[in-house]
Structure formats: C-alpha cells, structure tokens
Amino acid sequence: MAPMGIRLSPLGMAVFCLLGLGVLYHLYSGFLAGRFAFFMLSEPAAGGPETPRGSTPGGAVDLRELLAVSVLAAVRGGEEVKRVREGNVLNAKAKGKTREGAEEQLTTGDLLSNRRMFYLLKGAFPAVQINSEEHVDTADQETVSWDRSIPEDIKQKIQPREVPAESVTVWIDPLDATQEYTEDLRQYVTTMVCVAVNGKPVIGVIHKPFSSYTAWAMVDGGSNVKARSSYNEKTPRIIVSRSHAGKVEQVARQTFGNKTVIIPAGGAGYKVLALLDVPEKNQEEADVYIHVTYIKKWDICAGNAVLRALGGHMTTLTGEEISYTGSDGNEGGLIASINMNHKALIEKLPDLEKTSHK
C-alpha cells in the first residue's frame, strides 16, 4: 500500500512508463541516428568499393598504390600509341613551334594515350594534381577504372608509404618522341609517368610501347632496373637530341677529347634508359645525357626520379636541382649521369649553359 492511503493503479503506472520512454526517444533518437549514419559512412559495406585514397584535398596518398597505377597508366597509354602507329592512322598535324623554330607534332596517338592515362590516374586519385603534355577535353571524358591491385614485383620491393595528397604532383608524357613517332622510329618512343612530392621527383615510370619494356623506380623504395657498371669518364659517350648533336659535339670534343662519342637520339625517356642496364636490343648505351635548351618537365621528370632512385643525378647545366612544381618548363638545360662524378662533369661544361636559354 502506498503512503497516505493512496493506491497506485497498474494502468496508471503503465501509462507513466510509456510517457517516459517517449521523452527518452525524442531526446536520443537524433543522436543515435547520427552515430549510425557515421558508422555506415565510415565502414565500406562488405564487398563494396573502397573510397579512393587521395579523394579529398586533406586525404593521404599511398605512394606504393600510386606507383602501381602509374605503371598501369603508362602501359595503357602505350597500347593506344602502338595501336595508332600500327594502324597508320596518325593524323599528324603541327601544334606549334619550339623555341628553336622546329614544328611540334601532334598525333592521334598523343591524344588517345593522354586521355587513357589521365583519366585512369584521376579516377584512382581524384585529389592529386595531374599535369599532362596534352590538353584534356572534359567533353571527351573517359571512365577508366583501377581495380586497386598491386603487381607482385612492386609488393615485394616497395613498402606502403603515405604522403598528403596536396603535396603530390603527377607529370604525364603520353607520347615522348612524337617527331620520331611520325617517322616510324619506334625505338625512341616512350610513355612516362612521374610523381613528385613537394617538387622532388620520387616515382618514375618509363614504358616502351613497341617492345613492352617498362622501367620503374621509387626513391628510397626500390626499382626493377639497375645502373650499368662500366663507364669511362675520360672519353664518355654523350647522348643528345638529334637536333642538337652539332651544337653539342664541338664543345664536347673540346672538353672531353676527340675520342668522345656523340650519340644523337630521340626522346628524353630513351636517353635516360641509355644510362641504365636495359635488356633491349635497340637501346643504345651512353654515359652522360646532355640537353642544351629549354625542355618541358613532363619530358624529364620520370627519368629524373629513376636516376635519383638509383643514386644518379639530373640537374641543370649549372648543377641546380630541378623543381617539379610551378611552371611546366625547365630553362636551364640538363645534364644527367649515374655512377660518375656529376660535379666534375658540370665543371667541364661551362660553355653549354650559355645556350640553354635560347
């Protein structure tokens, strides 16, 4: 019996409890719903697609994943390059002139390779800045997905390493050596991807579409290519652009001696591979790579990263490091070497720097 002779009705108690539950529901339902939604958004559904890393500006990028998709992008772009060349549907046209007055060629191979490479990389890492040689037409957008698989050789040699997405710049060269491509000099043609972190080249991929050979390397990570071990600093073999051979030859022979060998070649990617131990029949070998005029960064970034990963050097002709942020051009020419005294090479070439800004 309740105090003061008041009897509690079972029906009244039930109503009171129901009213209390109603108040608690209104107080906490919004909180619980919010927590449930947060949980559902934070955890991908079983078997569902993962949110791409680097999908937001504040996100992180795993460099091992970025290396894997960069290799795939270079290969996929190379497939387009090869298909167009073998089908003889280049549709070559001039897109402008170089500073030396030579016409720059643009082909269907450049455009299709660029589209395939750009959208593959952008789909995998939406928040990462991508700089490409060719214009990307948003009206011609292509959906190219990556299944996020990592090749076994990369898994074995490279450990995961995350960096802020905003620190990354990707440089694409969808078809290096376009002039030689139009002349059907296939050995010089490459597709390239480079990843720079805070302006420093960290990942380099150089792919040769017509032989299916791919070289890749990550600074402080690993690589699938090695440097050659035999060099002769007294009479080096110097590889240069076909159009610059005459300009370099006279100064080089005066500097290194009359026995110096000048190797004219096309494509910056091919020239860097000439410094390495590459199992390719049509790949020439050189000790030093020199370029004496202005050059675009997508031409040289991948090679710079590969050389850095193997202990080599690529600098301007005055020995300055090349930053892969800001403008897309390098004004100071370049000299590249590996397993050589790079500083001594620079000191031997004071006259070439004068021509690099022309």
PDB file of C-alpha atoms in Angstrom, residues 156 243 326:
ATOM      1  CA  GLN A 156      57.874  -7.406 -52.868  1.00  0.00           C
ATOM      2  CA  SER A 243      68.512  18.283 -83.457  1.00  0.00           C
ATOM      3  CA  GLY A 326      55.133  25.752 -60.702  1.00  0.00           C
TER       4      GLY A 326
END
